[in-house]
Amino acid sequence: MSARPMSAPAVCSLTVAPGATAVTEVSTSRVHEASATVLLGRCRDRVRPALVEAVGHLHPWTGEMAAYALGWADATGKPDPGGSEGKGVRQTLAVLGAEAVGADGAVAVPGAVAVELVHTFSLLHDDIMDADGLRRQRPAVWKAYGTGPGVLAGDALLAQAVTILAEAPGHHTAAAVRHLCRTLNALVSGQAEDLRFEDRPWRGPGAVEPEQYRSMAEHKTGALLGCALALGAILGGAPDGTVTTLDRAGRHLGLAFQAVDDILGIWGDPRVTGKPVHADLRQGKKTFPVLIALAGGGEAAHELAVLLDSVERIDGETAEYAAELVEEAGGRTGTRREARRHLDAAHRTLREASLIHPAAQELDVLFTHLLDRTW
Amino acid sequence: MSARPMSAPAVCSLTVAPGATAVTEVSTSRVHEASATVLLGRCRDRVRPALVEAVGHLHPWTGEMAAYALGWADATGKPDPGGSEGKGVRQTLAVLGAEAVGADGAVAVPGAVAVELVHTFSLLHDDIMDADGLRRQRPAVWKAYGTGPGVLAGDALLAQAVTILAEAPGHHTAAAVRHLCRTLNALVSGQAEDLRFEDRPWRGPGAVEPEQYRSMAEHKTGALLGCALALGAILGGAPDGTVTTLDRAGRHLGLAFQAVDDILGIWGDPRVTGKPVHADLRQGKKTFPVLIALAGGGEAAHELAVLLDSVERIDGETAEYAAELVEEAGGRTGTRREARRHLDAAHRTLREASLIHPAAQELDVLFTHLLDRTW
């Protein structure tokens, strides 16, 4: 691992050779889906007691908000069996990261708790910054409890995340804490980049370039997925080279995931995404499909640029027309290609790491499963 | 140091023997004031390059907000020589903490940077939670940049604080990080306790007891002052016993400081405090003078309770009358006594630690200076 703690996170280095596109067809096999579901459940079960303990040691009020955010309780603090708990992707990656380097998954538990708490922290604070009132079909924490309490609950989760890792037994704790710290800086930078995109023009000088978008997505989404795998490997005693490779695989996974999210943000089925159709376009978000479309040149790209420049606020009809233009200008195809390239790169990077079976196979299954949505 | 990472911060254990009251008269000598000012300047100069570097490595936007919060720049990012920079109490305590255990102050610099960044983070987020629009005679960060950016800047400072410490060289880094983590949890808990006080009644079942207030103040104010000293000592290679003693001295200092702040919050000169007279009463804050007054019994206490219970919002005239009742019921005297007891305890605790001169004397001077306001 490089030791550049205080420097701003490096610009995305996850270039993918142009030839490596459209290789993997995303599997939708039920076998894969079942395996991944079992796998996620197994890892969640393994991490759960420590996660419950970590949340239980928070101040009761921040603990209640944390339990709500994690989908364990409703906004009155009562257990909520219908609460939409996350899949636990990050905790699963941490456990598999350790197993894939030949260690017992148990050593990764403090890392798994840390990344899950950091993920929850970032959702809480990002929802405040983005004024996003809905999270997993329920009011976001700041909507349910108020902005101030939402800020506080996020702070509590972040502090507890670092604490749990810093107090982990074993010889690899310090390295794990340093890795988590670098990730926290990357996360915050990614969010800063994303928020700053809002003020930038759609085209011309100062417009967001696709490469800048990739950097933002790597920081905001990729870094924590990479960190989850890396923490498992670090706590499992893996050499630096393996840690770096796993981190890179997780980052590719994150970039693929973000690309798919961007596709769903425009063309996703509202019944599945829980968001209105063309949501990202209505919000004027500078997502990858739009940026790629604008960068493509051609008539549709030009028309799209004129349209986006001309309207103050994008209504439903304009959004529908904009979505057509993005598609016509190659934004959807280009983003699909981006997702496939990074998913392929993630699988390929895993193979570079000479991992131990069956965890190595399980990681492959999980990677495929995470992109296994209709896009 | 005890290893109770995940448990909620213990209730304040800083009891002071009742006989130990009103011993120290707060010195207002110009000699002391001059020494303390020189001392603070020396330590700020020592820490400054590392602090500037830490802020410089943030994302440019969060870095700009951090520079504004630190009083280095105005809200357009331009250097602001008139900007009201803090005294740098916490960074000074860290440097003196190392020197007082016989180490070079330089070893404490990462700890000094960390506590200064944590302090700035907590001011940023607390101002959002308390809807406090003014900080050091300027708009608070969230007022100048917006709530979302203010949340983000706080997150960036917190992440960077832990990073700087985790990357510090030497053999004591891991212990220092664990201590900082415990402090972060305490800080967040203290803020949670404080926010929750708002919803509690002035009297009867559920009313805030003075001991609960002390616990809140120890977490919210004392923990970070104690941590500053402790980090200096840890990084300076001090044994656990010395670290714990210094931590306790800092906590007593924090409690004394908070008591004085509470006095100034009611009776302070607006030209000095920058807040309207009786500010804390107008805001209905459950501060120590009011709680002590209410707990005292007697006619004034009863009248005060009736008054506070009867009004929805305290206007200027009511606040003035309430302040008189608080004073009559012994709230001002009691809080002065509280401040003096904890300041004495802080000085006494320092002496228990068998520290090295001249840093030990300098700590004494600094402690006295910090309470050297008109109260």
XYZ file of C-alpha atoms in Angstrom:
750
model
C 0.000 0.000 0.000
C 1.267 3.432 -0.780
C 1.635 5.744 2.167
C 0.129 9.010 1.034
C -2.144 9.685 3.934
C -2.487 13.400 3.816
C -2.622 13.889 0.093
C -5.930 14.230 -1.678
C -7.050 10.892 -3.063
C -5.404 10.258 -6.398
C -7.406 10.676 -9.544
C -8.894 7.406 -10.692
C -6.215 5.076 -11.947
C -8.604 2.335 -12.893
C -8.173 2.588 -16.627
C -9.456 -0.349 -18.612
C -8.032 -1.304 -21.968
C -10.496 -0.360 -24.724
C -10.352 -3.895 -26.106
C -11.715 -5.336 -22.897
C -15.318 -4.280 -23.447
C -18.556 -6.197 -23.552
C -16.992 -9.518 -22.651
C -19.085 -10.611 -19.724
C -22.778 -11.087 -20.164
C -24.339 -10.431 -16.789
C -25.696 -13.683 -15.536
C -29.246 -13.760 -14.346
C -29.182 -17.409 -13.437
C -31.206 -18.344 -10.428
C -28.391 -20.553 -9.216
C -26.112 -17.546 -8.917
C -28.778 -15.466 -7.296
C -29.528 -18.148 -4.717
C -25.827 -18.637 -3.917
C -25.272 -14.916 -3.494
C -28.292 -14.594 -1.225
C -27.079 -17.448 0.952
C -23.606 -15.953 0.990
C -24.795 -12.506 2.031
C -26.944 -14.075 4.748
C -24.055 -16.147 6.070
C -21.762 -13.124 6.347
C -24.450 -10.882 7.843
C -25.106 -13.553 10.492
C -21.421 -13.694 11.270
C -21.060 -9.924 11.657
C -24.425 -9.208 13.260
C -23.567 -9.734 16.970
C -20.604 -7.339 16.769
C -22.631 -4.811 14.784
C -25.456 -4.963 17.318
C -22.945 -4.540 20.134
C -21.312 -1.542 18.444
C -24.654 0.187 17.953
C -25.740 -0.797 21.459
C -22.819 1.086 22.951
C -23.788 4.380 21.341
C -25.690 7.000 23.298
C -29.275 5.634 23.402
C -30.590 8.389 21.160
C -27.942 8.103 18.453
C -28.247 4.326 18.855
C -31.962 4.566 18.096
C -31.291 6.609 14.967
C -28.577 4.168 13.924
C -30.960 1.223 14.371
C -33.517 3.061 12.240
C -30.920 3.792 9.571
C -29.836 0.153 9.561
C -33.449 -0.948 9.052
C -33.664 -2.712 12.429
C -36.211 -0.394 14.006
C -38.915 2.081 13.113
C -38.721 5.776 13.951
C -40.121 5.182 17.417
C -37.285 2.812 18.238
C -39.489 -0.306 18.054
C -38.121 -3.369 16.256
C -39.255 -3.248 12.649
C -39.313 -6.666 11.023
C -40.536 -4.989 7.838
C -37.713 -2.429 7.918
C -35.685 -2.561 4.760
C -32.283 -3.669 5.905
C -29.442 -3.326 3.417
C -27.946 -6.376 1.764
C -24.788 -6.054 3.803
C -22.553 -6.018 0.738
C -19.645 -4.271 2.453
C -19.575 -6.506 5.512
C -19.727 -9.537 3.220
C -16.787 -8.261 1.167
C -14.768 -7.806 4.362
C -15.445 -11.354 5.579
C -14.737 -12.847 2.136
C -11.606 -10.686 1.860
C -10.191 -12.431 4.909
C -11.322 -15.901 3.849
C -9.937 -15.373 0.352
C -6.461 -14.840 1.793
C -6.736 -17.985 3.897
C -7.788 -16.485 7.221
C -10.839 -17.224 9.320
C -13.592 -14.775 8.455
C -13.883 -13.976 12.162
C -10.723 -11.852 12.063
C -12.449 -9.537 9.584
C -15.444 -8.840 11.807
C -14.149 -5.514 13.235
C -13.400 -4.408 9.666
C -16.837 -5.554 8.536
C -18.513 -3.598 11.337
C -16.396 -0.538 10.538
C -17.270 -0.456 6.828
C -20.952 -1.068 7.525
C -21.023 1.805 10.021
C -19.106 4.072 7.634
C -21.552 3.201 4.857
C -24.485 4.049 7.121
C -22.803 7.288 8.203
C -22.291 8.308 4.589
C -25.908 7.571 3.641
C -27.126 9.671 6.582
C -24.989 12.686 5.816
C -25.298 12.430 2.023
C -29.090 12.408 2.312
C -28.859 15.677 4.261
C -26.504 17.240 1.717
C -28.555 16.051 -1.240
C -31.856 16.968 0.495
C -32.937 13.412 -0.252
C -35.973 12.659 1.900
C -36.381 8.970 1.057
C -34.036 6.094 1.775
C -35.058 2.472 1.174
C -38.722 3.417 0.816
C -38.786 5.130 4.244
C -38.136 8.712 5.360
C -34.405 9.369 5.566
C -33.052 9.766 9.105
C -32.992 13.571 8.861
C -36.628 13.539 7.699
C -37.684 11.255 10.534
C -35.609 12.820 13.333
C -34.567 16.279 12.099
C -31.442 17.598 10.405
C -29.416 18.254 13.571
C -30.037 14.806 15.026
C -29.261 13.297 11.620
C -25.895 15.044 11.584
C -25.233 13.826 15.116
C -26.184 10.227 14.352
C -23.816 10.234 11.380
C -21.012 11.578 13.553
C -21.693 8.891 16.141
C -21.531 6.151 13.499
C -18.285 7.497 12.049
C -16.637 7.789 15.463
C -17.758 4.290 16.421
C -16.563 2.835 13.109
C -12.998 4.011 13.662
C -13.148 2.999 17.327
C -14.215 -0.574 16.600
C -11.361 -1.001 14.150
C -8.780 0.770 16.336
C -9.660 -1.556 19.221
C -9.480 -4.737 17.132
C -7.024 -7.316 18.451
C -4.056 -8.553 16.459
C -0.996 -7.120 14.796
C -2.653 -5.635 11.754
C -4.917 -3.114 13.432
C -2.788 -0.039 12.772
C -2.525 -0.797 9.052
C -6.271 -1.407 8.919
C -7.001 1.924 10.635
C -4.730 3.750 8.209
C -6.515 2.147 5.274
C -9.910 3.100 6.681
C -8.718 6.668 7.215
C -7.591 6.988 3.615
C -10.976 5.687 2.560
C -12.801 8.211 4.736
C -10.868 11.017 3.090
C -11.710 9.585 -0.319
C -15.405 9.286 0.564
C -15.610 12.891 1.696
C -13.686 14.067 -1.372
C -16.028 12.104 -3.631
C -19.044 13.723 -2.032
C -17.399 17.154 -2.372
C -16.697 16.523 -6.072
C -20.273 15.344 -6.615
C -21.784 18.395 -4.891
C -19.518 20.708 -6.882
C -20.660 19.151 -10.162
C -24.030 20.829 -9.583
C -22.581 24.292 -10.170
C -20.739 23.395 -13.331
C -22.005 23.964 -16.875
C -23.305 21.159 -19.073
C -20.797 21.941 -21.809
C -17.872 24.163 -22.703
C -15.061 25.222 -20.384
C -15.626 23.940 -16.864
C -17.975 21.153 -17.953
C -17.592 17.850 -16.099
C -15.488 15.444 -18.136
C -16.248 11.694 -18.045
C -12.838 11.100 -16.435
C -13.698 13.509 -13.619
C -16.959 11.684 -13.139
C -15.078 8.382 -12.876
C -12.793 9.896 -10.251
C -15.798 11.074 -8.254
C -17.489 7.683 -8.485
C -14.310 5.871 -7.523
C -14.032 8.012 -4.398
C -17.705 8.069 -3.514
C -18.641 4.474 -4.314
C -15.549 2.487 -5.206
C -13.280 3.371 -2.311
C -15.462 1.838 0.406
C -16.087 -1.378 -1.554
C -12.339 -1.642 -2.116
C -11.718 -0.849 1.536
C -14.085 -3.598 2.673
C -12.121 -6.226 0.737
C -8.813 -4.660 1.753
C -9.652 -4.588 5.463
C -10.573 -8.270 5.360
C -7.266 -9.029 3.685
C -5.235 -6.798 6.034
C -6.821 -8.274 9.159
C -6.292 -11.706 7.596
C -2.557 -11.000 7.405
C -2.239 -10.748 3.624
C 0.841 -9.144 2.043
C 0.546 -5.556 0.799
C 0.382 -6.618 -2.859
C -2.698 -8.760 -2.283
C -4.348 -6.007 -0.259
C -3.785 -3.504 -3.067
C -5.117 -5.897 -5.689
C -8.265 -6.639 -3.708
C -8.765 -2.940 -3.067
C -8.544 -2.342 -6.813
C -11.035 -5.126 -7.548
C -13.491 -3.503 -5.135
C -13.022 -0.125 -6.787
C -13.791 -1.568 -10.212
C -16.866 -3.180 -8.717
C -17.883 0.204 -7.324
C -17.476 1.913 -10.685
C -19.557 -0.791 -12.373
C -22.178 -0.479 -9.661
C -22.335 3.304 -10.018
C -22.707 3.057 -13.791
C -25.657 0.697 -13.396
C -27.131 3.009 -10.764
C -26.884 5.854 -13.247
C -28.709 3.847 -15.894
C -31.459 2.984 -13.425
C -31.598 6.623 -12.323
C -32.833 7.501 -15.804
C -34.456 4.416 -17.261
C -35.167 2.322 -14.148
C -38.632 1.019 -13.389
C -40.071 3.247 -10.641
C -41.679 0.189 -9.030
C -38.225 -1.302 -8.571
C -36.093 1.793 -7.911
C -38.659 3.529 -5.693
C -37.857 6.752 -7.546
C -39.862 8.527 -10.266
C -38.929 7.714 -13.838
C -36.067 9.885 -15.177
C -35.374 10.952 -11.572
C -31.743 11.914 -12.141
C -32.643 14.017 -15.189
C -35.418 15.825 -13.319
C -32.883 16.685 -10.618
C -30.436 17.929 -13.232
C -27.779 15.484 -12.017
C -24.625 15.247 -14.069
C -24.508 11.464 -14.313
C -22.364 9.328 -16.581
C -24.970 8.641 -19.315
C -25.564 12.372 -19.814
C -21.879 13.246 -19.734
C -21.013 10.498 -22.206
C -23.869 11.563 -24.459
C -22.754 15.206 -24.395
C -19.137 14.224 -24.997
C -20.103 12.123 -28.025
C -20.740 15.010 -30.423
C -23.318 14.502 -33.163
C -26.749 15.950 -33.619
C -28.517 14.368 -30.653
C -25.687 15.470 -28.346
C -25.987 19.006 -29.624
C -29.752 19.021 -29.214
C -29.401 17.620 -25.699
C -26.905 20.332 -24.749
C -29.188 23.055 -26.056
C -32.121 21.566 -24.171
C -30.248 21.241 -20.856
C -28.824 24.733 -21.176
C -32.194 26.276 -21.972
C -34.284 25.048 -19.071
C -34.102 26.232 -15.502
C -35.930 23.220 -14.138
C -36.518 19.969 -16.009
C -40.156 18.858 -15.893
C -41.523 15.394 -16.660
C -42.013 15.926 -20.386
C -38.631 17.565 -20.872
C -37.007 14.761 -18.883
C -38.592 12.176 -21.150
C -37.332 13.968 -24.230
C -33.892 14.428 -22.657
C -33.760 10.698 -21.864
C -34.483 9.936 -25.531
C -31.703 12.265 -26.625
C -29.245 10.767 -24.113
C -30.052 7.337 -25.500
C -29.819 8.485 -29.124
C -26.462 10.151 -28.420
C -25.105 6.867 -27.075
C -25.309 7.642 -23.357
C -27.101 4.463 -22.412
C -24.976 2.153 -24.537
C -21.800 3.903 -23.405
C -22.721 3.542 -19.748
C -23.631 -0.128 -20.190
C -20.239 -0.617 -21.773
C -18.635 1.233 -18.859
C -20.396 -1.025 -16.340
C -19.407 -4.194 -18.208
C -15.800 -3.081 -18.580
C -15.465 -2.402 -14.878
C -17.263 -5.590 -13.887
C -14.925 -7.544 -16.158
C -11.963 -5.679 -14.734
C -13.163 -6.468 -11.202
C -13.370 -10.194 -11.977
C -10.007 -10.108 -13.758
C -8.361 -8.258 -10.875
C -9.648 -10.881 -8.446
C -7.906 -13.541 -10.512
C -4.639 -11.602 -10.309
C -4.671 -11.900 -6.532
C -4.166 -15.695 -6.314
C -6.917 -16.125 -3.771
C -7.990 -19.170 -1.823
C -11.089 -21.140 -2.798
C -14.011 -21.249 -2.115
C -13.988 -17.588 -1.009
C -12.468 -16.578 -4.355
C -15.373 -18.186 -6.200
C -17.836 -16.685 -3.790
C -16.435 -13.230 -4.515
C -16.991 -13.878 -8.223
C -20.565 -14.927 -7.531
C -21.136 -11.874 -5.363
C -19.669 -9.465 -7.908
C -21.922 -10.840 -10.625
C -24.944 -10.814 -8.331
C -24.479 -7.158 -7.413
C -24.785 -6.125 -11.037
C -27.580 -8.587 -11.631
C -30.306 -6.034 -12.129
C -32.229 -5.120 -15.243
C -30.194 -2.484 -17.017
C -5.728 3.694 30.564
C -8.763 1.519 30.826
C -9.751 -0.321 27.687
C -13.471 0.218 27.428
C -13.683 1.277 23.839
C -17.181 0.346 22.934
C -18.912 1.213 26.138
C -20.720 4.504 26.474
C -18.495 7.098 28.119
C -18.644 6.683 31.862
C -20.642 9.144 33.888
C -18.435 11.911 35.218
C -16.133 10.637 37.902
C -14.607 13.996 38.592
C -16.044 14.443 42.022
C -14.430 17.135 44.108
C -14.440 17.011 47.870
C -16.912 19.590 49.223
C -14.203 21.060 51.452
C -12.083 21.977 48.457
C -14.119 24.998 47.405
C -13.218 28.613 46.821
C -9.525 28.133 47.427
C -7.985 29.689 44.352
C -8.648 33.300 43.571
C -8.459 33.599 39.810
C -5.396 35.656 39.024
C -5.825 38.617 36.733
C -2.195 39.605 36.865
C -0.789 41.018 33.673
C 2.325 38.944 34.116
C 0.323 35.746 33.909
C -1.658 37.007 30.972
C 1.456 37.971 29.062
C 3.126 34.617 29.772
C 0.071 32.703 28.652
C -0.194 34.730 25.460
C 3.460 34.089 24.643
C 2.990 30.416 25.447
C -0.057 30.034 23.219
C 1.782 31.842 20.432
C 4.838 29.622 20.757
C 2.789 26.433 20.567
C 0.614 27.693 17.696
C 3.777 28.548 15.753
C 5.106 25.082 16.363
C 1.934 23.346 15.206
C 0.980 25.727 12.395
C 2.966 24.204 9.473
C 1.483 20.741 10.103
C -1.997 22.179 10.543
C -1.694 24.142 7.306
C -0.446 21.017 5.533
C -3.331 18.919 6.888
C -5.913 21.465 5.726
C -4.068 21.904 2.425
C -4.505 18.236 1.614
C -8.272 18.358 1.908
C -10.440 18.672 -1.180
C -10.074 22.360 -2.187
C -13.666 23.156 -1.325
C -13.695 21.543 2.118
C -10.227 23.031 2.619
C -11.644 26.489 1.931
C -14.410 25.970 4.474
C -11.891 24.636 6.984
C -9.672 27.703 6.495
C -12.721 29.909 7.050
C -13.671 27.985 10.188
C -10.114 28.278 11.498
C -10.209 32.060 10.959
C -7.489 31.988 8.285
C -9.666 33.101 5.380
C -12.898 34.901 4.624
C -15.888 33.213 3.002
C -14.494 33.820 -0.487
C -11.346 31.887 0.376
C -9.151 34.995 0.566
C -6.663 35.318 3.434
C -8.345 37.195 6.261
C -5.842 38.854 8.560
C -8.779 40.188 10.592
C -10.342 36.737 10.875
C -10.817 35.713 14.453
C -8.558 32.741 14.887
C -9.022 30.685 18.039
C -6.465 30.803 20.823
C -5.246 27.312 20.013
C -5.787 26.057 23.545
C -6.033 22.421 22.572
C -2.930 22.350 20.399
C -1.033 24.114 23.184
C -2.174 21.540 25.732
C -0.951 18.751 23.437
C 2.500 20.300 23.004
C 2.823 21.050 26.729
C 1.570 17.554 27.538
C 4.578 16.105 25.719
C 7.037 18.614 27.162
C 5.695 18.048 30.654
C 6.589 14.357 30.440
C 10.090 15.180 29.247
C 9.656 14.776 25.501
C 10.276 17.259 22.724
C 7.067 19.102 21.903
C 7.576 18.148 18.266
C 6.417 14.576 18.933
C 3.031 15.958 19.979
C 2.410 17.848 16.754
C 0.235 15.161 15.071
C -1.813 15.000 18.280
C -2.047 18.786 18.388
C -3.263 18.906 14.789
C -5.763 16.133 15.481
C -7.357 17.829 18.506
C -7.490 21.189 16.740
C -9.222 19.617 13.736
C -11.615 17.695 15.988
C -12.407 20.904 17.866
C -13.129 22.693 14.579
C -15.252 19.772 13.377
C -17.304 19.865 16.569
C -17.881 23.623 16.340
C -19.057 23.246 12.733
C -21.504 20.454 13.417
C -22.682 21.783 16.790
C -23.520 25.140 15.208
C -25.722 23.309 12.713
C -27.423 21.267 15.432
C -27.916 24.280 17.682
C -28.960 26.507 14.744
C -26.283 28.924 15.930
C -25.618 31.375 13.102
C -22.684 33.250 14.658
C -19.245 31.962 15.554
C -16.463 34.281 16.672
C -18.329 37.371 15.447
C -18.713 35.952 11.924
C -21.390 33.842 10.234
C -20.976 30.186 11.175
C -19.759 27.926 8.351
C -23.271 26.610 7.643
C -24.556 30.182 7.427
C -21.759 31.221 5.079
C -21.685 28.093 2.883
C -24.977 26.266 3.491
C -25.962 23.413 5.770
C -24.944 20.563 3.466
C -21.470 21.970 2.789
C -21.102 22.635 6.529
C -21.846 18.993 7.292
C -19.350 17.936 4.636
C -16.600 20.242 5.904
C -17.062 18.852 9.415
C -16.804 15.309 8.093
C -13.637 16.207 6.192
C -12.049 17.678 9.326
C -12.955 14.658 11.420
C -11.611 12.209 8.842
C -8.408 14.201 8.469
C -7.953 14.460 12.243
C -7.920 10.691 12.688
C -5.763 10.263 9.588
C -3.058 12.653 10.778
C -2.815 10.835 14.085
C -2.993 7.336 12.569
C -0.101 8.221 10.240
C 2.069 9.692 12.998
C 5.486 8.056 13.295
C 6.657 6.310 16.447
C 5.553 3.457 18.654
C 2.728 5.193 20.456
C 0.469 5.932 17.525
C -2.000 3.108 18.086
C -2.550 4.078 21.724
C -2.998 7.700 20.687
C -5.582 6.767 18.053
C -7.519 4.688 20.582
C -7.539 7.599 23.000
C -8.757 9.976 20.305
C -11.492 7.505 19.339
C -12.752 7.283 22.913
C -12.793 11.068 23.003
C -14.784 11.283 19.767
C -17.391 8.980 21.216
C -17.501 11.097 24.366
C -17.865 14.313 22.350
C -20.764 12.948 20.345
C -22.409 11.577 23.491
C -22.024 14.942 25.209
C -23.672 16.696 22.306
C -26.484 14.113 22.328
C -27.021 14.629 26.066
C -27.050 18.399 25.594
C -29.580 18.267 22.748
C -31.790 15.933 24.745
C -31.831 18.333 27.702
C -33.978 20.639 25.562
C -36.944 18.278 25.725
C -36.796 17.707 29.441
C -38.869 19.546 32.058
C -37.440 22.265 34.280
C -38.458 20.417 37.419
C -40.053 17.233 38.703
C -39.486 13.750 37.320
C -37.236 13.812 34.271
C -35.680 17.175 35.138
C -31.966 17.502 34.437
C -29.969 16.960 37.618
C -26.745 18.924 38.213
C -24.797 15.648 38.121
C -26.211 14.870 34.673
C -25.203 18.328 33.555
C -21.656 17.719 34.811
C -21.537 14.454 32.868
C -22.658 16.256 29.701
C -20.090 19.033 30.183
C -17.332 16.542 30.884
C -18.112 14.757 27.619
C -18.765 17.834 25.517
C -16.026 20.136 26.812
C -13.766 18.267 29.212
C -13.001 15.172 27.165
C -11.214 17.000 24.338
C -9.147 19.179 26.694
C -8.162 16.040 28.588
C -7.455 14.276 25.304
C -5.167 17.089 24.147
C -2.977 16.711 27.226
C -3.203 12.932 27.090
C -2.184 12.735 23.420
C 0.864 14.879 24.125
C 1.803 12.569 26.982
C 1.113 9.377 25.005
C 3.148 10.534 22.017
C 5.840 11.646 24.461
C 6.081 8.074 25.762
C 4.598 8.656 29.224
C 3.378 5.721 31.305
C -0.356 5.036 31.445
C -0.725 6.482 34.934
C 0.634 9.868 33.887
C -1.566 9.892 30.807
C -4.661 9.207 32.894
C -3.761 11.904 35.399
C -3.194 14.510 32.699
C -6.423 13.498 31.026
C -8.221 14.049 34.337
C -6.598 17.455 34.818
C -7.844 18.496 31.388
C -11.348 17.289 32.170
C -11.435 19.354 35.360
C -10.233 22.321 33.336
C -13.049 21.702 30.885
C -15.664 21.593 33.619
C -14.333 24.835 35.101
C -14.325 26.414 31.657
C -17.901 25.306 30.966
C -19.097 26.700 34.300
C -17.569 30.086 33.490
C -19.108 29.928 30.021
C -22.476 29.334 31.617
C -22.046 32.368 33.872
C -21.094 34.514 30.882
C -24.038 33.083 28.939
C -26.364 34.772 31.425
C -24.484 37.696 32.952
C -21.699 38.270 30.414
C -21.121 41.668 28.855
C -22.537 41.494 25.308
C -19.612 43.613 24.062
C -17.263 40.880 25.237
C -19.287 37.727 24.595
C -20.708 38.883 21.268
C -24.071 37.496 22.398
C -27.125 39.370 23.700
C -27.399 39.700 27.461
C -29.109 36.693 29.115
C -28.625 34.805 25.846
C -28.785 31.326 27.378
C -31.962 32.175 29.280
C -33.631 33.565 26.172
C -32.829 30.321 24.404
C -34.249 28.329 27.326
C -30.958 26.474 27.768
C -30.662 24.242 30.789
C -27.302 25.512 32.000
C -25.654 24.898 35.339
C -26.643 28.181 37.063
C -30.323 27.546 36.366
C -30.177 23.889 37.381
C -28.336 24.703 40.597
C -30.807 27.475 41.348
C -33.788 25.184 40.756
C -32.214 22.424 42.825
C -31.635 24.795 45.727
C -35.220 24.986 46.941
C -36.360 28.165 48.630
C -38.708 30.868 47.454
C -36.652 32.256 44.564
C -36.132 28.748 43.210
C -39.854 28.096 43.354
C -40.677 31.391 41.667
C -38.081 30.654 38.975
C -39.558 27.229 38.316
C -43.062 28.664 38.008
C -41.771 31.340 35.639
C -39.861 28.929 33.405
C -42.779 26.511 33.306
C -45.295 29.204 32.460
C -43.693 30.794 29.411
C -43.455 29.313 25.956
C -40.704 31.665 24.845
C -38.592 33.820 27.143
C -38.480 37.468 26.051
C -35.946 40.088 27.151
C -37.858 41.292 30.190
C -38.651 37.789 31.398
C -35.032 36.816 30.884
C -33.873 39.708 33.021
C -36.257 38.721 35.792
C -35.261 35.059 35.466
C -31.594 36.047 35.746
C -32.359 37.880 38.982
C -34.146 34.838 40.354
C -31.311 32.513 39.328
C -28.892 34.796 41.177
C -31.135 35.091 44.221
C -31.560 31.311 44.357
C -27.799 30.908 44.441
C -27.244 29.860 40.828
C -24.492 32.355 40.146
C -22.605 31.769 43.402
C -22.986 28.024 43.051
C -21.626 28.045 39.514
C -18.697 30.245 40.523
C -17.951 27.776 43.277
C -18.195 24.938 40.743
C -15.721 26.691 38.423
C -13.281 27.367 41.243
C -13.501 23.819 42.559
C -12.732 22.343 39.182
C -9.965 24.830 38.456
C -8.397 23.969 41.822
C -8.842 20.293 41.096
C -7.190 20.775 37.703
C -4.152 22.453 39.271
C -4.021 19.832 42.033
C -4.270 16.989 39.542
C -1.371 18.448 37.558
C 0.754 18.319 40.705
C -0.111 14.635 41.173
C 1.460 13.820 37.832
C 5.096 14.641 38.760
C 5.683 16.625 35.612
C 8.836 18.168 34.246
C 9.493 21.901 34.553
C 9.101 24.407 32.948
C 6.186 22.831 31.041
C 4.482 21.946 34.322
C 4.559 25.579 35.390
C 3.425 26.673 31.963
C 0.415 24.402 32.243
C -0.436 26.055 35.554
C -0.154 29.475 33.953
C -2.288 28.379 31.026
C -4.988 26.838 33.230
C -5.268 30.050 35.224
C -5.252 32.180 32.082
C -8.092 30.256 30.505
C -10.384 31.081 33.395
C -9.082 34.643 33.573
C -12.254 36.316 32.401
C -14.640 38.535 34.298
C -17.116 36.232 35.977
